[in-house]
Coordinates of C-alpha atoms and ligand atoms in Angstrom, one line a residue:
M1 CA 18.0 -16.4 20.1
N2 CA 15.9 -15.8 23.3
V3 CA 15.1 -19.3 25.2
V4 CA 12.6 -17.7 27.0
P5 CA 9.0 -18.8 26.4
H6 CA 6.4 -16.1 24.5
H7 CA 2.7 -16.7 24.2
T8 CA 3.1 -16.4 20.3
R9 CA 4.9 -19.7 20.1
G10 CA 3.3 -22.5 18.0
T11 CA 1.6 -24.8 20.6
T12 CA 1.7 -28.9 20.0
Y13 CA -1.7 -30.4 20.7
F14 CA -0.8 -34.0 22.2
S15 CA -2.0 -36.6 20.3
G16 CA -5.0 -39.1 22.0
G17 CA -3.6 -42.6 21.2
G18 CA -3.3 -44.9 24.3
G19 CA 0.6 -45.0 24.2
T20 CA 2.6 -47.4 25.9
V21 CA 5.0 -45.3 28.2
T22 CA 4.0 -45.2 31.7
V23 CA 4.6 -42.7 34.2
R24 CA 7.1 -45.3 35.9
D25 CA 9.3 -45.7 32.2
V26 CA 9.5 -41.4 32.2
Q27 CA 10.2 -41.4 36.1
E28 CA 12.8 -43.8 35.6
I29 CA 14.1 -42.0 32.9
M30 CA 14.6 -38.6 34.9
E31 CA 16.0 -40.7 37.9
G32 CA 18.5 -42.4 35.8
W33 CA 19.8 -38.9 35.4
A34 CA 19.0 -37.2 38.2
P35 CA 19.0 -39.6 41.0
P36 CA 16.5 -38.3 44.1
D37 CA 19.3 -39.6 46.5
I38 CA 21.9 -36.2 45.2
A39 CA 18.6 -34.0 46.2
W40 CA 19.2 -31.6 49.0
E41 CA 18.2 -33.4 52.2
R42 CA 15.3 -30.6 52.9
D43 CA 14.1 -30.8 48.8
N44 CA 10.6 -32.8 47.8
V45 CA 11.2 -34.6 44.4
G46 CA 9.8 -37.3 42.6
L47 CA 5.9 -38.2 41.4
Q48 CA 4.2 -35.6 43.6
V49 CA 0.6 -36.5 42.3
G50 CA -0.2 -39.0 39.9
D51 CA -0.5 -42.9 39.2
P52 CA 2.9 -44.5 38.3
A53 CA 1.0 -47.4 36.0
A54 CA -0.9 -44.5 34.1
R55 CA -0.1 -44.5 30.4
V56 CA 1.4 -40.9 29.3
R57 CA 0.0 -39.3 26.4
G58 CA 2.0 -35.8 26.6
I59 CA 4.3 -34.4 28.8
L60 CA 4.5 -30.4 29.4
V61 CA 7.7 -29.1 30.9
A62 CA 7.6 -26.0 33.1
L63 CA 10.0 -24.5 36.0
D64 CA 7.1 -24.0 38.0
A65 CA 3.9 -26.2 38.3
T66 CA 0.8 -23.6 38.4
E67 CA -2.6 -23.4 38.3
A68 CA -2.2 -21.8 34.6
I69 CA 0.3 -24.4 33.6
V70 CA -1.9 -27.4 34.8
E71 CA -4.5 -25.6 32.3
E72 CA -2.3 -25.7 29.3
A73 CA -1.4 -29.8 29.9
S74 CA -5.4 -30.0 30.1
R75 CA -5.9 -27.9 27.2
R76 CA -2.9 -29.7 24.9
R77 CA -4.0 -33.0 26.4
A78 CA -0.8 -33.6 28.2
N79 CA -1.3 -36.0 31.3
L80 CA 1.9 -35.7 32.8
I81 CA 3.7 -32.5 33.9
I82 CA 7.6 -32.2 34.8
S83 CA 8.6 -29.4 36.7
H84 CA 12.1 -28.1 37.8
H85 CA 10.4 -26.2 41.4
P86 CA 8.2 -28.9 43.6
L87 CA 4.6 -28.2 44.0
L88 CA 4.5 -29.9 47.3
F89 CA 7.5 -28.4 49.5
R90 CA 6.0 -27.6 52.5
P91 CA 3.4 -30.1 54.0
L92 CA -0.4 -29.3 53.1
R93 CA -2.2 -29.4 56.2
S94 CA -5.6 -29.4 54.4
V95 CA -6.6 -29.8 50.7
T96 CA -9.3 -26.6 50.0
T97 CA -9.7 -24.2 47.6
E98 CA -8.2 -21.2 49.8
D99 CA -4.6 -22.2 49.2
R100 CA -2.9 -21.8 45.8
N101 CA -1.1 -25.3 45.8
A102 CA -4.1 -27.0 47.0
R103 CA -6.1 -26.1 44.5
C104 CA -3.0 -27.0 42.0
V105 CA -3.4 -30.7 43.3
M106 CA -7.0 -30.7 43.3
A107 CA -7.0 -29.8 39.4
L108 CA -4.2 -32.4 39.1
V109 CA -6.3 -35.2 40.4
R110 CA -9.6 -33.6 38.7
K111 CA -7.7 -33.7 35.1
R112 CA -5.9 -37.0 35.9
I113 CA -2.7 -35.2 35.3
A114 CA 0.7 -36.9 37.0
L115 CA 3.0 -34.1 37.8
Y116 CA 6.7 -35.1 38.6
A117 CA 9.6 -32.7 40.1
A118 CA 13.3 -32.7 39.3
H119 CA 14.8 -30.1 41.6
T120 CA 18.1 -29.9 43.4
N121 CA 18.7 -33.2 42.2
L122 CA 18.2 -32.3 38.4
D123 CA 20.8 -28.9 40.0
F124 CA 23.5 -31.6 41.3
T125 CA 23.5 -33.9 38.0
K126 CA 25.7 -33.7 35.1
R127 CA 23.8 -32.0 32.2
G128 CA 21.5 -30.7 34.6
T129 CA 20.8 -26.9 35.6
S130 CA 23.6 -25.0 35.4
F131 CA 25.3 -27.3 32.6
A132 CA 21.8 -26.2 30.5
L133 CA 22.6 -22.3 31.5
A134 CA 26.6 -22.8 30.2
E135 CA 25.2 -24.3 27.0
S136 CA 23.0 -21.6 26.6
L137 CA 26.1 -19.4 27.1
G138 CA 27.9 -20.7 24.9
L139 CA 30.6 -22.1 27.1
L140 CA 33.7 -24.9 26.6
K141 CA 35.5 -27.1 28.5
Q142 CA 32.0 -27.0 31.0
R143 CA 33.2 -28.9 34.2
F144 CA 31.4 -28.6 37.7
L145 CA 32.3 -25.9 40.2
R146 CA 31.9 -27.7 43.9
T147 CA 32.0 -31.5 43.7
P148 CA 31.2 -32.4 47.7
Y149 CA 29.2 -35.2 46.9
R150 CA 29.9 -38.7 49.0
L151 CA 27.8 -40.6 47.2
Q152 CA 29.6 -44.2 47.5
S153 CA 29.8 -47.1 49.9
K154 CA 31.8 -50.3 50.2
I155 CA 30.8 -53.9 50.5
V156 CA 33.0 -56.0 51.9
T157 CA 32.0 -59.9 51.9
F158 CA 33.4 -63.3 52.7
V159 CA 32.9 -65.8 50.3
P160 CA 33.8 -69.8 50.2
S161 CA 36.5 -69.3 47.7
S162 CA 34.4 -71.7 45.2
H163 CA 31.7 -69.2 45.0
V164 CA 33.8 -65.7 44.6
E165 CA 33.7 -65.5 40.9
A166 CA 29.4 -66.3 41.0
V167 CA 29.3 -63.7 43.9
A168 CA 31.4 -60.7 42.3
R169 CA 29.2 -61.2 38.8
A170 CA 25.9 -61.1 40.8
M171 CA 27.2 -57.9 42.8
S172 CA 29.0 -56.1 39.7
E173 CA 25.3 -56.8 37.9
A174 CA 23.5 -55.1 40.5
G175 CA 26.0 -51.8 40.0
S176 CA 29.1 -52.4 42.5
G177 CA 32.7 -52.6 40.9
V178 CA 32.2 -49.7 38.6
I179 CA 35.3 -46.9 39.3
G180 CA 35.7 -44.5 36.4
A181 CA 35.4 -46.0 33.0
Y182 CA 36.5 -49.4 34.6
D183 CA 34.0 -52.1 35.9
R184 CA 34.2 -55.3 37.6
C185 CA 36.6 -53.6 39.8
S186 CA 37.2 -55.8 43.1
F187 CA 39.8 -56.8 45.8
R188 CA 40.1 -60.0 47.2
I189 CA 42.8 -61.6 50.0
A190 CA 42.5 -65.5 51.2
G191 CA 41.6 -66.2 54.7
T192 CA 40.3 -68.4 57.1
G193 CA 36.4 -68.0 57.9
T194 CA 34.9 -69.8 61.4
F195 CA 31.3 -70.5 62.4
R196 CA 29.5 -72.8 64.0
G197 CA 25.6 -73.4 63.4
G198 CA 22.9 -73.1 66.4
E199 CA 20.1 -75.2 66.7
G200 CA 17.9 -75.2 63.3
S201 CA 20.4 -73.8 61.2
R202 CA 21.4 -75.8 58.3
P203 CA 25.3 -74.8 57.2
A204 CA 26.1 -74.9 53.7
R205 CA 29.2 -77.0 55.4
G206 CA 29.4 -79.1 58.2
G207 CA 26.8 -80.0 60.8
A208 CA 24.9 -77.6 63.3
G209 CA 26.8 -77.2 66.5
R210 CA 30.3 -78.1 64.9
L211 CA 32.3 -75.2 65.0
E212 CA 34.2 -74.8 61.1
R213 CA 36.3 -73.7 59.8
V214 CA 36.5 -72.7 55.9
P215 CA 39.1 -71.0 53.6
E216 CA 37.4 -67.9 52.5
V217 CA 37.7 -64.8 50.3
R218 CA 37.6 -61.3 51.9
L219 CA 35.8 -59.6 48.3
E220 CA 35.4 -56.0 48.5
M221 CA 33.8 -53.5 45.9
V222 CA 32.5 -50.2 46.2
L223 CA 29.1 -49.1 44.8
P224 CA 27.0 -46.1 44.7
R225 CA 24.8 -45.7 47.9
R226 CA 21.6 -45.6 45.5
A227 CA 22.7 -49.5 44.6
S228 CA 23.1 -50.7 48.2
Q229 CA 19.7 -52.5 48.6
S230 CA 20.2 -54.1 45.0
V231 CA 24.0 -55.4 46.0
V232 CA 22.8 -56.7 49.2
R233 CA 20.2 -59.0 48.0
A234 CA 22.0 -59.8 44.8
M235 CA 25.0 -61.2 46.9
K236 CA 22.8 -62.8 49.5
N237 CA 21.2 -64.7 46.6
A238 CA 24.2 -65.5 44.7
H239 CA 26.1 -66.6 47.9
P240 CA 26.1 -70.1 49.4
Y241 CA 25.7 -69.3 53.1
E242 CA 22.7 -69.3 54.9
E243 CA 23.7 -66.1 56.6
P244 CA 26.1 -64.3 54.9
A245 CA 28.4 -61.8 56.8
Y246 CA 28.6 -58.8 55.2
D247 CA 29.9 -54.8 56.0
L248 CA 28.3 -52.2 54.2
Y249 CA 29.5 -48.8 54.9
Q250 CA 30.0 -45.0 53.7
L251 CA 33.0 -44.0 52.1
E252 CA 34.3 -39.7 52.1
N253 CA 35.2 -40.6 48.6
V254 CA 34.5 -37.7 46.8
T255 CA 32.2 -38.4 43.4
G256 CA 33.2 -36.1 40.3
D257 CA 30.0 -37.3 39.2
Y258 CA 28.1 -35.0 40.9
G259 CA 27.9 -31.0 41.8
M260 CA 26.9 -27.5 42.1
G261 CA 27.8 -25.3 39.3
V262 CA 29.3 -24.9 36.4
I263 CA 32.7 -23.4 35.1
G264 CA 33.5 -23.4 31.3
E265 CA 35.4 -21.1 29.0
L266 CA 34.0 -18.5 26.0
P267 CA 35.5 -19.3 22.7
R268 CA 37.2 -16.2 22.7
P269 CA 37.6 -13.2 25.5
V270 CA 35.1 -10.5 25.1
T271 CA 34.8 -7.7 27.4
L272 CA 32.5 -7.4 30.4
R273 CA 30.0 -5.3 28.7
T274 CA 29.5 -7.8 25.4
F275 CA 29.1 -10.6 27.8
I276 CA 26.5 -9.1 29.7
G277 CA 24.7 -8.7 26.0
T278 CA 25.1 -12.4 25.6
V279 CA 23.4 -13.2 29.1
R280 CA 20.7 -10.3 28.1
R281 CA 19.7 -12.3 24.4
R282 CA 20.3 -15.4 25.3
L283 CA 18.3 -16.1 28.4
G284 CA 15.7 -13.2 27.9
V285 CA 16.9 -11.1 30.8
R286 CA 16.0 -7.8 30.9
A287 CA 17.9 -6.0 32.9
P288 CA 20.6 -7.6 34.5
K289 CA 22.0 -6.8 38.1
F290 CA 25.8 -6.8 38.2
T291 CA 29.3 -5.7 39.9
G292 CA 32.6 -5.4 37.5
N293 CA 34.2 -3.1 35.3
L294 CA 32.3 -3.3 32.1
R295 CA 35.5 -2.7 29.9
S296 CA 37.6 -5.8 31.6
M297 CA 37.8 -8.7 29.6
V298 CA 36.3 -12.3 30.7
R299 CA 36.9 -15.8 29.5
S300 CA 36.8 -17.6 32.6
V301 CA 32.8 -17.9 33.7
A302 CA 31.6 -20.0 36.3
V303 CA 27.4 -19.9 36.2
C304 CA 24.6 -21.4 38.5
G305 CA 21.0 -21.4 37.5
G306 CA 18.9 -20.1 40.3
S307 CA 20.1 -18.7 43.6
G308 CA 23.8 -19.6 43.4
G309 CA 25.4 -16.8 45.7
E310 CA 26.9 -18.8 48.1
L311 CA 29.1 -20.4 45.3
L312 CA 30.9 -16.8 44.7
P313 CA 34.1 -18.0 46.8
E314 CA 34.5 -21.0 44.6
A315 CA 33.9 -19.3 41.5
I316 CA 36.8 -17.1 42.6
V317 CA 39.2 -19.6 43.5
A318 CA 38.5 -21.6 40.3
G319 CA 39.7 -18.3 38.7
A320 CA 36.6 -17.1 36.9
D321 CA 36.2 -13.6 35.5
V322 CA 32.7 -13.7 35.9
F323 CA 29.9 -15.3 37.9
V324 CA 26.2 -15.6 36.4
T325 CA 23.3 -16.8 39.0
A326 CA 20.5 -14.9 40.5
D327 CA 18.9 -13.9 43.9
V328 CA 22.2 -12.8 45.0
K329 CA 22.2 -10.6 47.9
Y330 CA 23.7 -7.2 48.6
H331 CA 26.5 -8.0 50.6
T332 CA 27.7 -11.1 48.2
F333 CA 27.8 -8.0 45.1
H334 CA 30.5 -6.3 48.0
D335 CA 32.6 -9.3 48.3
A336 CA 32.5 -9.7 44.6
A337 CA 33.6 -6.3 44.3
G338 CA 37.2 -6.1 42.9
R339 CA 37.6 -9.8 42.5
I340 CA 35.4 -11.3 39.8
A341 CA 32.4 -9.8 38.0
L342 CA 29.0 -10.8 39.4
V343 CA 26.2 -11.3 37.1
D344 CA 22.4 -11.7 38.6
G345 CA 20.5 -12.9 35.4
G346 CA 17.4 -13.4 37.3
H347 CA 16.0 -16.8 39.0
F348 CA 13.6 -17.9 36.3
E349 CA 15.9 -16.7 33.4
T350 CA 19.3 -18.8 34.9
E351 CA 17.2 -21.6 35.5
Y352 CA 14.9 -21.8 32.2
P353 CA 17.3 -23.5 29.8
V354 CA 16.9 -27.0 31.8
V355 CA 13.6 -26.7 30.8
R356 CA 14.7 -27.2 27.1
A357 CA 17.0 -29.7 28.2
I358 CA 14.0 -31.7 30.2
V359 CA 12.3 -31.9 26.4
E360 CA 15.5 -33.2 24.4
R361 CA 16.4 -35.4 27.2
L362 CA 13.0 -37.1 27.1
R363 CA 12.3 -36.6 23.2
H364 CA 15.9 -38.3 22.9
E365 CA 15.1 -41.2 25.4
L366 CA 11.9 -42.0 24.1
R367 CA 12.2 -42.0 20.6
A368 CA 12.6 -46.0 20.2
R369 CA 9.5 -46.9 22.1
K370 CA 6.0 -47.5 20.3
R371 CA 3.7 -44.6 19.9
P372 CA 5.9 -42.6 22.5
P373 CA 4.0 -39.5 24.2
V374 CA 4.6 -36.0 22.8
V375 CA 7.1 -34.0 24.8
A376 CA 6.8 -30.1 24.7
A377 CA 7.7 -27.1 26.6
A378 CA 5.0 -24.9 28.1
T379 CA 3.9 -22.4 25.9
Q380 CA 3.7 -19.6 28.9
S381 CA 6.6 -18.1 31.0
T382 CA 5.7 -18.7 34.8
N383 CA 8.4 -15.9 35.8
P384 CA 6.2 -13.9 38.7
V385 CA 8.7 -11.5 38.8
R386 CA 8.7 -8.1 36.4
H387 CA 10.8 -5.3 35.8
G388 CA 10.1 -1.7 35.6
L389 CA 6.9 -0.4 34.0
T390 CA 7.9 -0.3 30.1
Ligands
ZN401 ZN1 14.8 -22.5 40.9

């Protein structure tokens, strides 16, 4: 099975009907899977060109947004492109025909095609880039190779006992209090709150200028950092006080929901030679670069789609027999020698499986919508790298 696109593949043309799905709807599906706040801080992900309220006729998925991809979308009547690599990464100082990326932006605007990018957020999420690679190599028992993500916060608020349930419920509904498979998790301890309302205040208890002592409950819950605003808003709405006191702080806890790279197992051990054959066939890699003994047996496989050389130490510590990634430096091959087999499968080839994953996820999520847009992978390869002269 060669997953890399060929020009000869059948082309789906998108229908011209006015669907009910908007660019924003598709954005929400993508962000429920790969939240933008988990992206590398210097990355630029999200809607890059277009109108969020536009109705989507067809979605074309590609690794890169190039002029040829915009042309293909236009020809196939798709009006939303989802790319893995962001078109707008370095700031555009001018938009003229002199610059390749600017020409792409101009074509998108002219043809009324929106562009959405999911990059490192898609790399770091479950079932994202590296999982798609692991899947295409047939790995079982897939899990993250590195999970450094500190994405949790805690909210603490002080509520009169009569309102604790209502405030806790509102905060839960806004996304707090989830720990693994449990929801509505909270901790509560009773105490005394004091306050004195200033001039113009309208305290829920007592009157302005009087020191009040009220039995209150300290209510605390964890929440994903991205839900902070909605949880604080929900807490304030449900809280009986005019000025509810609350603390919001970041936690050092590591979450298992996001990470880098994947490790898994082949169904049975094979020689490195056989495994490299699998990489060639399944990823469409013409000439993978590698180091390792071709007769050694491999079963535990670590992978990272795209440039993942920095994960080599984790792959070794995790006991992987082989690590498959791309853009591997000469010295990284030296670091691996004698400790782990290392295969450089190419940037495009190791990331391409995620294009299929995006297409499948969107088809699945949109299937219940009225007149859902057609979703398809681009038929052309955007890989600029070529091998040899044959
Ligand atoms: Zn990449």
